[in-house]
């Protein structure tokens, strides 16, 4: 019984020459098999599972076994992992499964079980090659960790003792939290330098003299959290401001201020920071005052100095005047605003759409809110998230909460270019697709065909956003052009182009001559709706003459050039039937249209005459990367020389049916090809001749001068004299030091030792042979696999049937050890 099969999708493949091409994978799978989806999709789906849930999914399939733990890169260990010997052994088994872990957080382990920390961290170090971050606390129980793991410690939660010299062993420390700045000094020497984040409490009596040298040694600080609760005078508060304003890289500042002296002290504190820290984008303020001081109206006027401020978190505990929050209207670049106060007036949100046009997230914590205030908030043009923490809404209506589930914990890159684990605040119902990210939905929908995507568009708003994002190339054929002259069909095509604005490549090579009249109109539709359109693949003939002046700069690949003489004859016949005089008809030279294709990178032609004018002085095309043409050496060596002069950027050359008559003509062809310094891929179709030395010398010339060549394809066809190939015909392969892929097609008689030079290609990774003499192939393949350590597979093709010879990793390692031992014994004997 046959199963219904479906092919897996095409994928982007990076070739050996560094070029990214789209290839269709050949293998097919049953529809009920997970293997028809890539590991990237399964890995992304499984990344939404909790860590404990992943072990239950491990037995689903081999693909799940490969991908279920790939996304586990951060782990937090607590007492439950190290409290017993059995749990430590279980931890070792877990670590072997999660080999991609690069961050360990052990700050939740209490002092009772810190003795087991060295053993636990050693397990991670031995099994996780990517481990580079350890988060811990610094106390007397972690003394034994620092000599061995100090270089990996990048975050310290708190420090127990003063003058702790172990802090100097953490050379990669980036984040530190202390309750007193004196703990990072020892006899006047600063122990922590080049930090990126720092959290501390300021005491003017002890810290005033230490703050200046700390800032001097930590000019790289990007985030500072400061608690200023005890300062002696207004001058001491000004001193703190002056030191913080010396941080040129500061992006994030959180301040917990208790104001004691005067109503203007807040403005004096904030203004120098905004003027001297131009990179500041996030500001958090928690304001309170002693002695029932009411915060003055103009205390926040300095917010106008924060030109790049995007995130503002404001918490007000003390009493304020009515116009205290008016300076917030000066922060026009705000994208996130959080307000926590019981004295917020609805007048703050009047004309908020003009004051905060970029605001995306608004969070309000207060006692109540009126419908008038909510009406003003609804006018914010860019608002995406609105959060309330209120007792009442709309004069007494109580909020009803539904069953919600949070989305997964994601790794987010903040604006200061540092990765951080952040729990997404948005809550979604369990039955909603919105709890999965757009990246997952977009990847799932990328497996659908273009026709199926229109059916899925009505599933949800998330599907509408992501269903057409992965459509980046489209191929037009006769079926899609059959009735494009109809106005309704043109509208439908315009609708498709508007839904797929990310298209950057259009292939029209499958459209026959019959339906090429509307090509210019169709391409104009895609050009007007797809702003990323930059590549057009087409043929060059009389049917594409009209589109070249307008769309020629977008043409990057041409599949063939039509015959100029036949095209002119056809045009004359058509115009003669229309009643025109043939003598008055201008002759169309299709080759001249190549002048419009300034970005042409790939070209396929019949002969080199198709890209030269009648004088054969200079080609119409320059700076190509790939060329494919038929070559008659005796007639085109002169054109080949001129063509190579203008196309030194060629990476791939395919010469089909090379009919050379003399030794000199073949040598001249090799000399011209050897002038291509960027050549990576060469394909030659050669016919045998009586002089076999010319073949060997020509290949040697190319190998010696084209040092970047990595792929070589050779096809040997029989000539009219029925000459075979000698043993030394491939001796020149030793001149190809970077050759990795070799494809040989042999259609002539060869000697038994003809393939012996393949043993000299030590860098080969893939070998393909198309050979009719199968009686000696087994011994040859086994010998090659034994001698070539890098050779992964050998493919033998005959009558459209392929046979593979593969080398296992174990055999490759054993062969490598044997060769090393033989070399060692040989050196000892010498």
Short mmCIF file of N, CA, C and O in Angstrom, two decimals, residues 578-642:
data_model
loop_
_atom_site.label_atom_id
_atom_site.label_comp_id
_atom_site.label_asym_id
_atom_site.label_seq_id
_atom_site.Cartn_x
_atom_site.Cartn_y
_atom_site.Cartn_z
N UNK A 578 1.33 43.25 -42.39
CA UNK A 578 0.56 44.41 -41.93
C UNK A 578 0.55 45.54 -42.94
O UNK A 578 -0.05 46.59 -42.70
N UNK A 579 1.26 45.39 -44.08
CA UNK A 579 1.25 46.39 -45.12
C UNK A 579 2.38 47.38 -45.06
O UNK A 579 2.34 48.40 -45.76
N UNK A 580 3.43 47.16 -44.26
CA UNK A 580 4.56 48.07 -44.17
C UNK A 580 5.63 47.71 -45.18
O UNK A 580 5.74 46.55 -45.63
N UNK A 581 6.43 48.67 -45.59
CA UNK A 581 7.54 48.42 -46.48
C UNK A 581 8.70 47.85 -45.67
O UNK A 581 9.12 48.43 -44.66
N UNK A 582 9.25 46.76 -46.17
CA UNK A 582 10.31 46.09 -45.43
C UNK A 582 11.57 46.92 -45.39
O UNK A 582 12.33 46.90 -44.42
N UNK A 583 11.83 47.72 -46.42
CA UNK A 583 13.05 48.52 -46.47
C UNK A 583 13.07 49.60 -45.39
O UNK A 583 14.13 50.08 -45.00
N UNK A 584 11.88 50.00 -44.96
CA UNK A 584 11.79 51.05 -43.94
C UNK A 584 11.84 50.52 -42.52
O UNK A 584 11.77 51.28 -41.57
N UNK A 585 11.93 49.21 -42.40
CA UNK A 585 11.90 48.59 -41.06
C UNK A 585 13.29 48.68 -40.43
O UNK A 585 14.28 48.23 -41.02
N UNK A 586 13.43 49.24 -39.22
CA UNK A 586 14.75 49.27 -38.56
C UNK A 586 15.12 47.87 -38.05
O UNK A 586 14.31 47.16 -37.50
N UNK A 587 16.36 47.53 -38.28
CA UNK A 587 16.85 46.23 -37.82
C UNK A 587 17.10 46.27 -36.31
O UNK A 587 17.71 47.21 -35.80
N UNK A 588 16.62 45.25 -35.63
CA UNK A 588 16.76 45.17 -34.17
C UNK A 588 17.92 44.26 -33.84
O UNK A 588 17.92 43.08 -34.20
N UNK A 589 18.92 44.80 -33.17
CA UNK A 589 20.05 44.01 -32.71
C UNK A 589 19.82 43.70 -31.23
O UNK A 589 19.96 44.57 -30.36
N UNK A 590 19.44 42.46 -30.96
CA UNK A 590 19.10 42.09 -29.59
C UNK A 590 20.30 42.24 -28.66
O UNK A 590 20.16 42.55 -27.48
N UNK A 591 21.48 42.07 -29.18
CA UNK A 591 22.67 42.16 -28.34
C UNK A 591 22.83 43.55 -27.71
O UNK A 591 23.41 43.69 -26.64
N UNK A 592 22.33 44.56 -28.41
CA UNK A 592 22.44 45.92 -27.88
C UNK A 592 21.64 46.10 -26.60
O UNK A 592 21.92 47.00 -25.79
N UNK A 593 20.63 45.25 -26.39
CA UNK A 593 19.81 45.37 -25.18
C UNK A 593 20.60 45.03 -23.92
O UNK A 593 20.19 45.39 -22.81
N UNK A 594 21.73 44.35 -24.05
CA UNK A 594 22.56 44.03 -22.88
C UNK A 594 23.12 45.28 -22.23
O UNK A 594 23.51 45.25 -21.05
N UNK A 595 23.17 46.38 -22.95
CA UNK A 595 23.67 47.63 -22.37
C UNK A 595 22.77 48.15 -21.27
O UNK A 595 23.20 48.93 -20.41
N UNK A 596 21.49 47.74 -21.29
CA UNK A 596 20.56 48.17 -20.23
C UNK A 596 20.72 47.35 -18.95
O UNK A 596 20.24 47.78 -17.90
N UNK A 597 21.34 46.18 -19.02
CA UNK A 597 21.43 45.26 -17.86
C UNK A 597 22.72 45.54 -17.10
O UNK A 597 23.72 44.80 -17.22
N UNK A 598 22.73 46.60 -16.31
CA UNK A 598 23.96 47.00 -15.62
C UNK A 598 24.28 46.06 -14.46
O UNK A 598 25.46 45.97 -14.08
N UNK A 599 23.29 45.38 -13.90
CA UNK A 599 23.51 44.52 -12.73
C UNK A 599 23.51 43.04 -13.10
O UNK A 599 23.38 42.18 -12.22
N UNK A 600 23.69 42.72 -14.36
CA UNK A 600 23.66 41.33 -14.80
C UNK A 600 24.80 40.55 -14.16
O UNK A 600 25.96 40.96 -14.21
N UNK A 601 24.45 39.40 -13.54
CA UNK A 601 25.46 38.58 -12.87
C UNK A 601 25.57 37.18 -13.46
O UNK A 601 26.63 36.56 -13.38
N UNK A 602 24.49 36.66 -14.06
CA UNK A 602 24.50 35.32 -14.63
C UNK A 602 23.98 35.37 -16.06
O UNK A 602 22.99 36.04 -16.34
N UNK A 603 24.66 34.64 -16.94
CA UNK A 603 24.31 34.68 -18.36
C UNK A 603 24.55 33.31 -18.98
O UNK A 603 25.57 32.66 -18.71
N UNK A 604 23.60 32.92 -19.81
CA UNK A 604 23.73 31.66 -20.57
C UNK A 604 23.52 32.01 -22.04
O UNK A 604 22.48 32.57 -22.41
N UNK A 605 24.48 31.69 -22.87
CA UNK A 605 24.45 32.02 -24.28
C UNK A 605 24.88 30.81 -25.10
O UNK A 605 25.39 29.82 -24.55
N UNK A 606 24.69 30.93 -26.44
CA UNK A 606 25.09 29.84 -27.33
C UNK A 606 26.59 29.91 -27.61
O UNK A 606 27.32 28.94 -27.41
N UNK A 607 27.06 31.04 -28.08
CA UNK A 607 28.49 31.26 -28.29
C UNK A 607 28.83 32.67 -27.83
O UNK A 607 27.96 33.50 -27.57
N UNK A 608 30.14 32.96 -27.77
CA UNK A 608 30.57 34.29 -27.36
C UNK A 608 30.21 35.36 -28.36
O UNK A 608 30.23 36.55 -28.04
N UNK A 609 29.89 34.97 -29.59
CA UNK A 609 29.47 35.97 -30.58
C UNK A 609 28.19 36.68 -30.14
O UNK A 609 27.92 37.79 -30.60
N UNK A 610 27.41 36.07 -29.24
CA UNK A 610 26.14 36.68 -28.83
C UNK A 610 26.33 37.90 -27.94
O UNK A 610 25.38 38.67 -27.74
N UNK A 611 27.52 38.10 -27.38
CA UNK A 611 27.75 39.24 -26.50
C UNK A 611 28.74 40.24 -27.09
O UNK A 611 29.21 41.14 -26.38
N UNK A 612 29.08 40.10 -28.36
CA UNK A 612 29.97 41.03 -29.04
C UNK A 612 29.22 41.68 -30.19
O UNK A 612 28.27 41.10 -30.76
N UNK A 613 29.67 42.90 -30.54
CA UNK A 613 29.13 43.53 -31.74
C UNK A 613 29.83 42.96 -32.97
O UNK A 613 30.64 42.03 -32.88
N UNK A 614 29.55 43.54 -34.11
CA UNK A 614 30.10 43.00 -35.36
C UNK A 614 31.61 43.20 -35.45
O UNK A 614 32.28 42.50 -36.22
N UNK A 615 32.16 44.14 -34.71
CA UNK A 615 33.61 44.36 -34.76
C UNK A 615 34.39 43.45 -33.83
O UNK A 615 35.61 43.34 -33.93
N UNK A 616 33.73 42.80 -32.86
CA UNK A 616 34.33 41.87 -31.91
C UNK A 616 35.45 42.53 -31.09
O UNK A 616 36.43 41.90 -30.73
N UNK A 617 35.27 43.81 -30.79
CA UNK A 617 36.30 44.52 -30.03
C UNK A 617 36.04 44.45 -28.52
O UNK A 617 36.95 44.17 -27.74
N UNK A 618 34.82 44.72 -28.10
CA UNK A 618 34.51 44.81 -26.68
C UNK A 618 33.15 44.17 -26.40
O UNK A 618 32.19 44.42 -27.15
N UNK A 619 33.03 43.36 -25.36
CA UNK A 619 31.75 42.72 -25.08
C UNK A 619 30.75 43.70 -24.48
O UNK A 619 31.11 44.73 -23.91
N UNK A 620 29.47 43.35 -24.62
CA UNK A 620 28.40 44.18 -24.07
C UNK A 620 28.23 43.97 -22.56
O UNK A 620 27.62 44.79 -21.89
N UNK A 621 28.71 42.86 -22.03
CA UNK A 621 28.51 42.53 -20.62
C UNK A 621 29.84 42.61 -19.89
O UNK A 621 30.89 42.26 -20.42
N UNK A 622 29.77 43.08 -18.64
CA UNK A 622 30.96 43.22 -17.81
C UNK A 622 30.63 42.79 -16.38
O UNK A 622 29.48 42.83 -15.95
N UNK A 623 31.67 42.37 -15.66
CA UNK A 623 31.57 42.05 -14.23
C UNK A 623 30.54 40.95 -13.96
O UNK A 623 29.80 41.01 -12.98
N UNK A 624 30.50 39.93 -14.81
CA UNK A 624 29.64 38.78 -14.56
C UNK A 624 30.22 37.92 -13.45
O UNK A 624 31.41 37.98 -13.13
N UNK A 625 29.35 37.08 -12.88
CA UNK A 625 29.80 36.10 -11.89
C UNK A 625 29.67 34.67 -12.40
O UNK A 625 30.43 33.81 -11.97
N UNK A 626 28.70 34.41 -13.29
CA UNK A 626 28.50 33.07 -13.83
C UNK A 626 28.24 33.18 -15.33
O UNK A 626 27.44 34.02 -15.75
N UNK A 627 28.89 32.33 -16.12
CA UNK A 627 28.72 32.31 -17.55
C UNK A 627 28.65 30.87 -18.03
O UNK A 627 29.36 30.00 -17.49
N UNK A 628 27.78 30.59 -18.98
CA UNK A 628 27.63 29.26 -19.57
C UNK A 628 27.48 29.44 -21.08
O UNK A 628 26.61 30.18 -21.54
N UNK A 629 28.34 28.78 -21.86
CA UNK A 629 28.28 28.93 -23.31
C UNK A 629 28.93 27.74 -24.00
O UNK A 629 29.71 26.99 -23.41
N UNK A 630 28.58 27.58 -25.27
CA UNK A 630 29.21 26.60 -26.13
C UNK A 630 30.46 27.22 -26.74
O UNK A 630 30.48 28.40 -27.09
N UNK A 631 31.48 26.43 -26.91
CA UNK A 631 32.76 26.98 -27.31
C UNK A 631 33.38 26.15 -28.43
O UNK A 631 33.50 24.92 -28.30
N UNK A 632 33.77 26.82 -29.51
CA UNK A 632 34.59 26.21 -30.55
C UNK A 632 35.92 26.92 -30.51
O UNK A 632 36.06 28.06 -30.96
N UNK A 633 36.93 26.25 -29.99
CA UNK A 633 38.18 26.91 -29.64
C UNK A 633 38.82 27.60 -30.83
O UNK A 633 39.35 28.70 -30.73
N UNK A 634 38.75 26.99 -31.97
CA UNK A 634 39.46 27.52 -33.13
C UNK A 634 38.90 28.85 -33.59
O UNK A 634 39.57 29.62 -34.27
N UNK A 635 37.67 29.19 -33.24
CA UNK A 635 37.03 30.39 -33.75
C UNK A 635 36.84 31.48 -32.70
O UNK A 635 36.60 32.63 -33.04
N UNK A 636 36.91 31.16 -31.40
CA UNK A 636 36.52 32.12 -30.37
C UNK A 636 37.62 32.45 -29.39
O UNK A 636 37.36 33.09 -28.38
N UNK A 637 38.86 32.05 -29.60
CA UNK A 637 39.93 32.39 -28.66
C UNK A 637 40.15 33.89 -28.57
O UNK A 637 40.44 34.44 -27.51
N UNK A 638 40.02 34.59 -29.69
CA UNK A 638 40.18 36.04 -29.67
C UNK A 638 39.07 36.70 -28.85
O UNK A 638 39.32 37.60 -28.05
N UNK A 639 37.82 36.25 -29.04
CA UNK A 639 36.72 36.80 -28.26
C UNK A 639 36.82 36.41 -26.79
O UNK A 639 36.46 37.18 -25.90
N UNK A 640 37.32 35.20 -26.51
CA UNK A 640 37.47 34.75 -25.13
C UNK A 640 38.44 35.64 -24.38
O UNK A 640 38.24 35.96 -23.20
N UNK A 641 39.52 36.07 -25.03
CA UNK A 641 40.49 36.95 -24.39
C UNK A 641 39.87 38.29 -24.03
O UNK A 641 40.03 38.80 -22.91
N UNK A 642 39.13 38.88 -24.98
CA UNK A 642 38.47 40.16 -24.69
C UNK A 642 37.39 40.02 -23.64
O UNK A 642 37.19 40.92 -22.81
#
